[in-house]
Short mmCIF file of the N, C-alpha and C atoms (twelve columns), coordinates in Angstrom:
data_MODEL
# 
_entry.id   MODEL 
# 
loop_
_atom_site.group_PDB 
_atom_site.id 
_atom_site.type_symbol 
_atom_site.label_atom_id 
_atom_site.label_alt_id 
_atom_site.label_comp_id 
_atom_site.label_asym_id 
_atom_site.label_seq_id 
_atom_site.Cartn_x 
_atom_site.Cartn_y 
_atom_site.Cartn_z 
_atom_site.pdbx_PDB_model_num 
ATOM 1   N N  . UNK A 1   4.365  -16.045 7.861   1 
ATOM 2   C CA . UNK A 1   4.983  -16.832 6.805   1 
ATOM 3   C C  . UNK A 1   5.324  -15.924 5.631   1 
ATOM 4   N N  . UNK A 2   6.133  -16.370 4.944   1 
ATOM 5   C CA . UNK A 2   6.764  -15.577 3.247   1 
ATOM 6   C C  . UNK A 2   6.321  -16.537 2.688   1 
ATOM 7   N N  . UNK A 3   5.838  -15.912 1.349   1 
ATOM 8   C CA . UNK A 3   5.304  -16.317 0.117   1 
ATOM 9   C C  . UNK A 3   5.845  -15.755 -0.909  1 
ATOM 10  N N  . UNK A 4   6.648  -16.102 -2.098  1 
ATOM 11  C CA . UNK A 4   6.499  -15.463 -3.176  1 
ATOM 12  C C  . UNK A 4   5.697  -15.621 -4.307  1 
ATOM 13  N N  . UNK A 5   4.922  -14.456 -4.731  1 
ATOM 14  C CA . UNK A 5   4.201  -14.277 -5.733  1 
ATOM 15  C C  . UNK A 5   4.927  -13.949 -6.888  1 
ATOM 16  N N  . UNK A 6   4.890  -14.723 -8.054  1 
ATOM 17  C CA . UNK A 6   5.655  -14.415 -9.372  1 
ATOM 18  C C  . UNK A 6   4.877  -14.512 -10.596 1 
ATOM 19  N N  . UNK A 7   4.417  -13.243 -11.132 1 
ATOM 20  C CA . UNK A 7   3.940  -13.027 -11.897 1 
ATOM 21  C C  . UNK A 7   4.436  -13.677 -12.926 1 
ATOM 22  N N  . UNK A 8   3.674  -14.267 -14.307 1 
ATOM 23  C CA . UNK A 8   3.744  -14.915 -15.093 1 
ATOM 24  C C  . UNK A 8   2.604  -14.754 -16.368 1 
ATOM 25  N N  . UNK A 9   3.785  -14.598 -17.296 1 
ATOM 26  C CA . UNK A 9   3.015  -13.353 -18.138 1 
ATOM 27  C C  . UNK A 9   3.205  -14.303 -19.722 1 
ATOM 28  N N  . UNK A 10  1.614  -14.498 -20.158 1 
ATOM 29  C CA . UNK A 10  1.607  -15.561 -21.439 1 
ATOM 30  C C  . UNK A 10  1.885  -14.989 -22.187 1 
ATOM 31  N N  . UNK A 11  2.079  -15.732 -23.533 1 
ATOM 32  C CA . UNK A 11  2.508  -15.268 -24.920 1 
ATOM 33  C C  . UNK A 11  1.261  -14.172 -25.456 1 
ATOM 34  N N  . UNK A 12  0.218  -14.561 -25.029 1 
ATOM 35  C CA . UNK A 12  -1.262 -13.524 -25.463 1 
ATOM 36  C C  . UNK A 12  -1.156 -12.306 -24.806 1 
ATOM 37  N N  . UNK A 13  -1.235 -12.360 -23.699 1 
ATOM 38  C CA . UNK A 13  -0.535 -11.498 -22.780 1 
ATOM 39  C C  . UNK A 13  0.432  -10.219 -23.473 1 
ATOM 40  N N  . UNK A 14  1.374  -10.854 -23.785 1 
ATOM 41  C CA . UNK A 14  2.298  -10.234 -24.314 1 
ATOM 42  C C  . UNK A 14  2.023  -9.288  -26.294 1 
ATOM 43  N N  . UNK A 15  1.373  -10.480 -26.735 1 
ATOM 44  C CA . UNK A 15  0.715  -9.144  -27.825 1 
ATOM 45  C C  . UNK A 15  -0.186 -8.629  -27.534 1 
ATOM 46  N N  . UNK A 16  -1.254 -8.512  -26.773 1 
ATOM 47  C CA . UNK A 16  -2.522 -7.872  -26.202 1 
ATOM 48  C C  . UNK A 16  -1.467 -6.692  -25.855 1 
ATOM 49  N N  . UNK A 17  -0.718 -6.603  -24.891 1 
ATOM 50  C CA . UNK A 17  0.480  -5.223  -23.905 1 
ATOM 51  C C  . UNK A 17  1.019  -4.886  -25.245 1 
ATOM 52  N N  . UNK A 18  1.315  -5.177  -26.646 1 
ATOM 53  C CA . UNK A 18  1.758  -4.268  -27.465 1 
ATOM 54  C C  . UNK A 18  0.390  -3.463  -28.081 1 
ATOM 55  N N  . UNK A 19  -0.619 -4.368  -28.465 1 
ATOM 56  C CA . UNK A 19  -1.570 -3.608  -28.733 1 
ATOM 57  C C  . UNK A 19  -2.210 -2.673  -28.143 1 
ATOM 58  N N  . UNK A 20  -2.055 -2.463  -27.176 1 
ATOM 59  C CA . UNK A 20  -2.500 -1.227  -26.096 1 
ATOM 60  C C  . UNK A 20  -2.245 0.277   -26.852 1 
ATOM 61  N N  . UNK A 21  -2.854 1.052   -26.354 1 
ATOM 62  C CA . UNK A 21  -2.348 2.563   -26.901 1 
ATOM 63  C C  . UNK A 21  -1.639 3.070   -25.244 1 
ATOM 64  N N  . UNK A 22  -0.880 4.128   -25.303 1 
ATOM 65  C CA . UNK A 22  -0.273 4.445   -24.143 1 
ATOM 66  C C  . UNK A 22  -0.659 5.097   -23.195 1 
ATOM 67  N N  . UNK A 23  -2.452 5.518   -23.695 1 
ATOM 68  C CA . UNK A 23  -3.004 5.848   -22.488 1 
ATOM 69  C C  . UNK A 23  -3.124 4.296   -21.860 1 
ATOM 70  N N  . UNK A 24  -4.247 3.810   -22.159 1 
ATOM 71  C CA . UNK A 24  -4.042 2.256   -21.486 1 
ATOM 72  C C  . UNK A 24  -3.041 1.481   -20.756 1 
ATOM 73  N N  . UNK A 25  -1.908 1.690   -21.395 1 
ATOM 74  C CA . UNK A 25  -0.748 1.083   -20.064 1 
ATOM 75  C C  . UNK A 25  -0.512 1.568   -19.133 1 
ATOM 76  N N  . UNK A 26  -0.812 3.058   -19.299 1 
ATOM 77  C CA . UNK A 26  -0.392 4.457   -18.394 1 
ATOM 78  C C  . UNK A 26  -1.834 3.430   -16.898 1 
ATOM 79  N N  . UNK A 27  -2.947 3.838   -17.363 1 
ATOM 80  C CA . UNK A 27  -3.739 3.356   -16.362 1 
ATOM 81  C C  . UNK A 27  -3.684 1.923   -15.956 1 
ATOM 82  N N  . UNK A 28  -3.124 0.815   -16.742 1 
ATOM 83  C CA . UNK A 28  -2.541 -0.777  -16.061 1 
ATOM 84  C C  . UNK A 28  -1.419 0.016   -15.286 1 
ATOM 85  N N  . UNK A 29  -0.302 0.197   -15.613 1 
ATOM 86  C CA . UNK A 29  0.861  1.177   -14.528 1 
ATOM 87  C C  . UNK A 29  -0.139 1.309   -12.999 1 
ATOM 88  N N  . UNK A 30  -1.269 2.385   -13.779 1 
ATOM 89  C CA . UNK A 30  -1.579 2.929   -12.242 1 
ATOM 90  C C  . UNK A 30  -2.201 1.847   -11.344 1 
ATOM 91  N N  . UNK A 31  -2.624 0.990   -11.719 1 
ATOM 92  C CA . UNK A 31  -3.468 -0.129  -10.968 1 
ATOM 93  C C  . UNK A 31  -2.231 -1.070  -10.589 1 
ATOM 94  N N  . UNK A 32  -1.690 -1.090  -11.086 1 
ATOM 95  C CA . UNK A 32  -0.441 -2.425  -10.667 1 
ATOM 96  C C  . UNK A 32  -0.012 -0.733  -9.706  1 
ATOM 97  N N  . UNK A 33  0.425  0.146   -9.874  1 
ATOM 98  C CA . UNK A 33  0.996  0.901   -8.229  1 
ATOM 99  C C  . UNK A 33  0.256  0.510   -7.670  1 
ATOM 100 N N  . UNK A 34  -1.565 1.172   -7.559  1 
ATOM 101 C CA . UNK A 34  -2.398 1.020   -6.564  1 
ATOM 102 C C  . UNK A 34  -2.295 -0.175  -5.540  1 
ATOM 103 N N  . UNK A 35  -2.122 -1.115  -6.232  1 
ATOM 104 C CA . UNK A 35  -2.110 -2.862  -5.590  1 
ATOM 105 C C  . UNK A 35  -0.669 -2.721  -4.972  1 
ATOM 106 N N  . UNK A 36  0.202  -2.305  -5.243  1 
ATOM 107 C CA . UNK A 36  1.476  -2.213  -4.649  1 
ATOM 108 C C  . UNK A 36  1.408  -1.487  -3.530  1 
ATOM 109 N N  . UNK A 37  0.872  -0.449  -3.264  1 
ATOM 110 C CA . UNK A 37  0.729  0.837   -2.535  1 
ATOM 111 C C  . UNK A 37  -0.695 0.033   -1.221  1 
ATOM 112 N N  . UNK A 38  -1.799 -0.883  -1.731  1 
ATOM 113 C CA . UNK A 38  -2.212 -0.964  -0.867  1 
ATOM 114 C C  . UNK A 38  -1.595 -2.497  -0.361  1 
ATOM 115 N N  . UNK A 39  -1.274 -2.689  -0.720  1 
ATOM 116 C CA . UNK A 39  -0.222 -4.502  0.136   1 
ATOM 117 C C  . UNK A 39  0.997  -3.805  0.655   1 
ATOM 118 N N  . UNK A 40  1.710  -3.118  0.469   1 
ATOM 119 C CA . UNK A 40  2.828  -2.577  0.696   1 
ATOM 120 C C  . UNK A 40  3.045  -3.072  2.258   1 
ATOM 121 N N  . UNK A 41  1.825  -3.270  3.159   1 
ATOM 122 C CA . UNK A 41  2.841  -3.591  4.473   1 
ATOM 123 C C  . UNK A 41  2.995  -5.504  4.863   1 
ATOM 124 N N  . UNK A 42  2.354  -5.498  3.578   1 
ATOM 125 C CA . UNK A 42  2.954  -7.009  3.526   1 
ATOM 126 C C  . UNK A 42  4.260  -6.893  2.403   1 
ATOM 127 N N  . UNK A 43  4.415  -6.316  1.640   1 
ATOM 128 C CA . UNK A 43  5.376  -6.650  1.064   1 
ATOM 129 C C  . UNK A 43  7.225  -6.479  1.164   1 
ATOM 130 N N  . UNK A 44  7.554  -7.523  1.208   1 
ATOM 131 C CA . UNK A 44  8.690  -7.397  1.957   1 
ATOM 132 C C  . UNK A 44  9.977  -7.083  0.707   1 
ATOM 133 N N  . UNK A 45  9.519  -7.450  -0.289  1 
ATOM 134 C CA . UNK A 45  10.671 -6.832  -1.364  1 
ATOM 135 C C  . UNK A 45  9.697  -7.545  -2.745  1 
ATOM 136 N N  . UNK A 46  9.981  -6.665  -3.901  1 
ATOM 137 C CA . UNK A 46  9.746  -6.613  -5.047  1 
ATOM 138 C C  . UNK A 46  10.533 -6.266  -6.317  1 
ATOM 139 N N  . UNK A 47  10.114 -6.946  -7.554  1 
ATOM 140 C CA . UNK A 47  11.081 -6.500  -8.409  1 
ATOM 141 C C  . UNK A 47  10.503 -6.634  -9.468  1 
ATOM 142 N N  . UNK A 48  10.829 -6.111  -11.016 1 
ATOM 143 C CA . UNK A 48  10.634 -6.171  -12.240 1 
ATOM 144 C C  . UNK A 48  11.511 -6.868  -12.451 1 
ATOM 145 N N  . UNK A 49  11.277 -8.045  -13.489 1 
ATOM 146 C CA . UNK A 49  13.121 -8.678  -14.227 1 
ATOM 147 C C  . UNK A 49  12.469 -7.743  -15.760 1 
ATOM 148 N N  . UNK A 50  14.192 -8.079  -16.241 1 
ATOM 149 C CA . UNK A 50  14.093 -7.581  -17.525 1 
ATOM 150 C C  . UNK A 50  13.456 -8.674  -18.567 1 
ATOM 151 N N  . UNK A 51  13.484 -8.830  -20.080 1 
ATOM 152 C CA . UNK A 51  12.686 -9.644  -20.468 1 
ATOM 153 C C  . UNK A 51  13.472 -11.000 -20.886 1 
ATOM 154 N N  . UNK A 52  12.482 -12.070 -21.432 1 
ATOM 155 C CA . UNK A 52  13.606 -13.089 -21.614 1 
ATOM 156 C C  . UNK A 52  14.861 -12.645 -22.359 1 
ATOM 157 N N  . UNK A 53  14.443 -12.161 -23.313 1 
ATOM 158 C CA . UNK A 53  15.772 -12.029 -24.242 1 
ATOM 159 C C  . UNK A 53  17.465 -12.047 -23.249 1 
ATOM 160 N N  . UNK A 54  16.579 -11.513 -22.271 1 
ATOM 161 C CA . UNK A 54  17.893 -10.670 -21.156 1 
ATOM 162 C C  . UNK A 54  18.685 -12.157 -20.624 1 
ATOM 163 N N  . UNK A 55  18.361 -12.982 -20.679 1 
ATOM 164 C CA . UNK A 55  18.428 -14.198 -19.770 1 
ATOM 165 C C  . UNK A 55  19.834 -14.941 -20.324 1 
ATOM 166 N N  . UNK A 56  20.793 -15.451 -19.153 1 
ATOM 167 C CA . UNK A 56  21.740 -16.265 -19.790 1 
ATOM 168 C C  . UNK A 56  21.272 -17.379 -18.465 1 
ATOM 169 N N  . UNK A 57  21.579 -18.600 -18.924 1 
ATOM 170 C CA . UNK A 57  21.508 -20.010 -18.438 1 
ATOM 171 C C  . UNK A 57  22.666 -20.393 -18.081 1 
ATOM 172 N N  . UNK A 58  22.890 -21.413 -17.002 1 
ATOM 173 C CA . UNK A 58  23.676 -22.008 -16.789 1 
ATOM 174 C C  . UNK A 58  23.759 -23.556 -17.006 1 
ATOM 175 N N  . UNK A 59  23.653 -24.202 -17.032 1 
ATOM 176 C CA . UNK A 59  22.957 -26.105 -17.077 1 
ATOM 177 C C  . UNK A 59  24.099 -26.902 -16.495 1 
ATOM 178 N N  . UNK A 60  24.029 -27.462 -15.292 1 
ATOM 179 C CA . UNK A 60  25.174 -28.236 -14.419 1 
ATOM 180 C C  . UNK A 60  24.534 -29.320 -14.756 1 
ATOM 181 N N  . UNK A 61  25.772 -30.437 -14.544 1 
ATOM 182 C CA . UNK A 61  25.418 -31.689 -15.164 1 
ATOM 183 C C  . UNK A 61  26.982 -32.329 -14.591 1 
ATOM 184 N N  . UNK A 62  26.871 -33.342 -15.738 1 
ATOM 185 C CA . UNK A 62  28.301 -33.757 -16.056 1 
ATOM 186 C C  . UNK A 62  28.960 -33.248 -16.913 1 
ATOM 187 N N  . UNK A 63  30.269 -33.206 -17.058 1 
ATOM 188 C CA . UNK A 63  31.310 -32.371 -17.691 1 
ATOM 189 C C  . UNK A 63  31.303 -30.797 -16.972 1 
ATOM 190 N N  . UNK A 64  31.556 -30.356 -17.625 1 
ATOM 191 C CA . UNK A 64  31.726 -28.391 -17.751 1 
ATOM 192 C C  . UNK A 64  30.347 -28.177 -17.645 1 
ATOM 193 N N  . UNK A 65  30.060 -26.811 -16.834 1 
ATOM 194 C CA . UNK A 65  28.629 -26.498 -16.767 1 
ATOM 195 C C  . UNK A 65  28.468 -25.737 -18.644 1 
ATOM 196 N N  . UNK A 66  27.007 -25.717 -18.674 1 
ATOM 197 C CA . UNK A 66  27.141 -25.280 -20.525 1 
ATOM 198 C C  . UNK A 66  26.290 -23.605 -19.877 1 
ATOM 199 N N  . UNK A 67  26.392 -23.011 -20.600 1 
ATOM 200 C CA . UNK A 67  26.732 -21.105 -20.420 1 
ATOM 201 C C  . UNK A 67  25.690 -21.030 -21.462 1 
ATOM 202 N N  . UNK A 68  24.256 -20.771 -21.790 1 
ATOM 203 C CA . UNK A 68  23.591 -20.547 -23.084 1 
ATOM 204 C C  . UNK A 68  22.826 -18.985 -22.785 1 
ATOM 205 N N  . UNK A 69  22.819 -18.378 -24.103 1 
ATOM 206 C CA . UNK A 69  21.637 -16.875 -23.525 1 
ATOM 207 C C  . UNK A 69  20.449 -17.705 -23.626 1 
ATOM 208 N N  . UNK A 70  19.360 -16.936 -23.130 1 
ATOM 209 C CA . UNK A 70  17.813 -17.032 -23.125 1 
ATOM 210 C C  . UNK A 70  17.379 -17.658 -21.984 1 
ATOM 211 N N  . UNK A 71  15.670 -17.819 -21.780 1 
ATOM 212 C CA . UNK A 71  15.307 -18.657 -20.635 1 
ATOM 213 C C  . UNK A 71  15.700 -20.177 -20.734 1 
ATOM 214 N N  . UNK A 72  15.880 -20.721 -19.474 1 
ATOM 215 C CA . UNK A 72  15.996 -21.797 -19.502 1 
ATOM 216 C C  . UNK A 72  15.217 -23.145 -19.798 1 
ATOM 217 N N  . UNK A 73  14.002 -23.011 -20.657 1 
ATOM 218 C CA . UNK A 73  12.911 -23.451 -21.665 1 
ATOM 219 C C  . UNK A 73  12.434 -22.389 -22.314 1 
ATOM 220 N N  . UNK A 74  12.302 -23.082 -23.437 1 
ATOM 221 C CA . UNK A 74  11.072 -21.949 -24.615 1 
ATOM 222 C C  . UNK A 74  9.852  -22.823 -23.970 1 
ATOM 223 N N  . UNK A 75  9.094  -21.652 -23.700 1 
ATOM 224 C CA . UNK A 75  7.813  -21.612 -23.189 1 
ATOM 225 C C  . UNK A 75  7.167  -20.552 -23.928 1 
ATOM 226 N N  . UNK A 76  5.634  -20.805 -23.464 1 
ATOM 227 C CA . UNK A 76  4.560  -19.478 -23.796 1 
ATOM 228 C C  . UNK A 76  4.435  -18.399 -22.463 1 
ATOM 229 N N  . UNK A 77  4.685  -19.001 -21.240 1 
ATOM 230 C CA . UNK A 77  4.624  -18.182 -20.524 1 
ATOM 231 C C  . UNK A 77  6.262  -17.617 -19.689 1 
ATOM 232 N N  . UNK A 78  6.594  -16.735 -19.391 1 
ATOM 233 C CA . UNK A 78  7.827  -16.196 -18.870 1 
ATOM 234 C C  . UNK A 78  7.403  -15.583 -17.477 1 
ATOM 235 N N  . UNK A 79  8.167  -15.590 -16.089 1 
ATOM 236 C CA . UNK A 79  8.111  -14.785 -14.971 1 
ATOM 237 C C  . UNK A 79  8.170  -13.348 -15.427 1 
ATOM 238 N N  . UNK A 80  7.810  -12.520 -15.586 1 
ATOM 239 C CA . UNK A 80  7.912  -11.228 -15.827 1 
ATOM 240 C C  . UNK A 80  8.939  -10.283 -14.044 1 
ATOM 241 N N  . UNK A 81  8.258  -10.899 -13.028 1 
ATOM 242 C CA . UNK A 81  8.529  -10.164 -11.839 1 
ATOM 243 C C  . UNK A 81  7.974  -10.775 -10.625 1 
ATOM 244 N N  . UNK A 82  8.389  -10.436 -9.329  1 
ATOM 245 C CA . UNK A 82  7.770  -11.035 -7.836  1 
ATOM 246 C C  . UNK A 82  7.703  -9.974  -6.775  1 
ATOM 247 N N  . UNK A 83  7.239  -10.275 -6.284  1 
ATOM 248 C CA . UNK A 83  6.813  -9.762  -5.078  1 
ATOM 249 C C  . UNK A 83  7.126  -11.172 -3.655  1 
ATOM 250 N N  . UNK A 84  7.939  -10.772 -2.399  1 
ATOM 251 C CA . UNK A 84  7.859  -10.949 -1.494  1 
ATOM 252 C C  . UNK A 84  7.353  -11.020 -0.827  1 
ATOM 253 N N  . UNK A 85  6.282  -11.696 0.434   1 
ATOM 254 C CA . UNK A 85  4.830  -11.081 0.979   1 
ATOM 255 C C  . UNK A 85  4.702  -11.734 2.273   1 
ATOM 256 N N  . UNK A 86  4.888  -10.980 3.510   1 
ATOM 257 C CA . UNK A 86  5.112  -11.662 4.869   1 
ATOM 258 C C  . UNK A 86  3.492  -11.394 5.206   1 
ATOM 259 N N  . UNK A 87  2.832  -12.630 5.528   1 
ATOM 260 C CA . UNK A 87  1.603  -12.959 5.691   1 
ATOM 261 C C  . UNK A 87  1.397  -14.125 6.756   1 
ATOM 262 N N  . UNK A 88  0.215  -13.907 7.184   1 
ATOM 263 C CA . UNK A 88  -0.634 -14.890 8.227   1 
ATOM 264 C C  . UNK A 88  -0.455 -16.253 7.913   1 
ATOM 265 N N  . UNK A 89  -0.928 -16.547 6.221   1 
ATOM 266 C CA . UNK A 89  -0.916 -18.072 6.294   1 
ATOM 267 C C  . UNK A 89  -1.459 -17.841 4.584   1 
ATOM 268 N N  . UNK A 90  -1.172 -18.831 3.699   1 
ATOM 269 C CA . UNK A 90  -1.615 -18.908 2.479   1 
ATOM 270 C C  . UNK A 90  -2.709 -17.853 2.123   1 
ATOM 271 N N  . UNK A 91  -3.754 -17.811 2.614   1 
ATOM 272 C CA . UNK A 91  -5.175 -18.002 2.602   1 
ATOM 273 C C  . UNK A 91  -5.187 -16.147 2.267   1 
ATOM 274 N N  . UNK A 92  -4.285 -15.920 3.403   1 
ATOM 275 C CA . UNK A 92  -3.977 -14.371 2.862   1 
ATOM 276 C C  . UNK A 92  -3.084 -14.179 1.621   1 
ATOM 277 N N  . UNK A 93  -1.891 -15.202 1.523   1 
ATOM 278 C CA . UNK A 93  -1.358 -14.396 0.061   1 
ATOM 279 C C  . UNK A 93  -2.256 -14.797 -0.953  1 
ATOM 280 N N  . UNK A 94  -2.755 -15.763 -1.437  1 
ATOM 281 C CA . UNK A 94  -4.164 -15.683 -2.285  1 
ATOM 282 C C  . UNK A 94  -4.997 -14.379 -2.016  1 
ATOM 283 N N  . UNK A 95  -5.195 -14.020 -0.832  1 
ATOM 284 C CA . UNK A 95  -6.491 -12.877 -0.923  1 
ATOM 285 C C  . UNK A 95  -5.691 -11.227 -2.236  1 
ATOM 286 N N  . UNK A 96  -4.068 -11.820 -1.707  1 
ATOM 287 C CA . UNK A 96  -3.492 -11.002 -2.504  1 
ATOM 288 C C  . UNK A 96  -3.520 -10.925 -4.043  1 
ATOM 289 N N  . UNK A 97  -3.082 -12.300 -4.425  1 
ATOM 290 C CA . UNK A 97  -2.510 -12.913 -5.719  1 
ATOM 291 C C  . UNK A 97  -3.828 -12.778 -5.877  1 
ATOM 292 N N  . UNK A 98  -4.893 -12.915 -5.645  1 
ATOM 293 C CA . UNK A 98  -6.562 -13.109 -6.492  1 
ATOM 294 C C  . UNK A 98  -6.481 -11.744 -7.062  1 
ATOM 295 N N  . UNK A 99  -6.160 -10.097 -6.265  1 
ATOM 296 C CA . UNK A 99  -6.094 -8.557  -6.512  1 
ATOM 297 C C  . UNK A 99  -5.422 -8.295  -7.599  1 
ATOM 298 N N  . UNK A 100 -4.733 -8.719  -7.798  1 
ATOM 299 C CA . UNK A 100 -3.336 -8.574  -8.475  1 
ATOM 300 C C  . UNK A 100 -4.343 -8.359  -10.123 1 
ATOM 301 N N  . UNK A 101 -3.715 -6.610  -10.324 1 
ATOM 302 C CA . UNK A 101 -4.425 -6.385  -11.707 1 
ATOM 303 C C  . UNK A 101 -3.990 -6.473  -12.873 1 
ATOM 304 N N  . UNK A 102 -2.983 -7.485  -13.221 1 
ATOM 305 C CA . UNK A 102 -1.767 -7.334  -14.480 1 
ATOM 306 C C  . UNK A 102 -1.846 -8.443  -15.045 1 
ATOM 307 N N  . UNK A 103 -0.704 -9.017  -15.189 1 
ATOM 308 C CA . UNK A 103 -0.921 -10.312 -15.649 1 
ATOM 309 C C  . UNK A 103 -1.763 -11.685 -15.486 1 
ATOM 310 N N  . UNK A 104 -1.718 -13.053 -16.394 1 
ATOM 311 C CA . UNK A 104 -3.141 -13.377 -15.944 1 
ATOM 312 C C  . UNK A 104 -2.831 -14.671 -14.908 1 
ATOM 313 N N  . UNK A 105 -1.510 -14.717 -14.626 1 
ATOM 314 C CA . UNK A 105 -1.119 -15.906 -13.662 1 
ATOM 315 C C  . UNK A 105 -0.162 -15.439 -12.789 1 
ATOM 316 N N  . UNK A 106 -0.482 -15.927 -11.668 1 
ATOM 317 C CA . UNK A 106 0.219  -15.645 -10.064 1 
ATOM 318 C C  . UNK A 106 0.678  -17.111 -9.770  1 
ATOM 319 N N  . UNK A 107 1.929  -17.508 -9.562  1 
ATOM 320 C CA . UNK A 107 2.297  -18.456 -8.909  1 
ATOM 321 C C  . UNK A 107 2.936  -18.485 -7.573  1 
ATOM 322 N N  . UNK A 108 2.465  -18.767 -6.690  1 
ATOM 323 C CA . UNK A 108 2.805  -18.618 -4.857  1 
ATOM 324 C C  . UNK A 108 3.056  -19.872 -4.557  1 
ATOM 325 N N  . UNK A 109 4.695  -19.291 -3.893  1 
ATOM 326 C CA . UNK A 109 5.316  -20.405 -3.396  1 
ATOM 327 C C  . UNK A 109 5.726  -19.805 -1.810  1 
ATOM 328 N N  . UNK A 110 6.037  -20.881 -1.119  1 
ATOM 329 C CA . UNK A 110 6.482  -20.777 0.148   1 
ATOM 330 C C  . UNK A 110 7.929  -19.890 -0.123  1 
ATOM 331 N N  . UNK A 111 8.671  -19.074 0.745   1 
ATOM 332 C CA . UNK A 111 10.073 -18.812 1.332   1 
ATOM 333 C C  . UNK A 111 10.776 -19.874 1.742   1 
ATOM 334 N N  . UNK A 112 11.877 -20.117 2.108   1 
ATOM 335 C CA . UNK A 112 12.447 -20.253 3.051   1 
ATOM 336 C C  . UNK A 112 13.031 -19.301 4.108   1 
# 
């Protein structure tokens, strides 16, 4: 089965990662590789997105679709990135998403 794991990264989250000094991210870096490097033969594709700011919306409806920048809710928490993950059955992408050394929420959903 495919699962995607999508990291989801809170507003605390996010000033805690400025307060860091750059040794400290340097070694989060190395632990988020490590975890990459040891799942790697489950993982079937991965990515960083850029940050909200980066985001344009679309909103279909009635009339004209409306075109806005930003995420598509102001929230506290934002997807930061995912991972792809061809696995046995749930039970394993949890054994994954539980490893996972970065952010403080994993949301796993089925593929199609």
């Amino acid at each position: 089965m495919r699962y995607v794991l999508m990291f989801v990264e809170a507003e605390q989250y996010a000033k805690d990662w400025e307060s860091r000094t750059e040794d400290e991210r340097q070694e989060l870096f190395g632990k988020v590789e490590k975890w990459l490097a040891d799942h790697s033969a489950q993982i079937v594709h991965r990515t960083r997105l850029q940050g909200r700011e980066t985001a344009t919306t679309v909103r279909l409806g009635e009339g004209d679709p409306v075109v806005t920048d930003g995420p598509f809710v102001e929230g506290k928490e934002v997807i930061s990135g995912y991972v792809e993950v061809e696995v046995a059955d749930l039970d394993e992408a949890l054994a994954i998403a539980k490893a996972w050394p970065s952010c403080p929420t994993v949301e796993i959903r089925p593929a199609l």
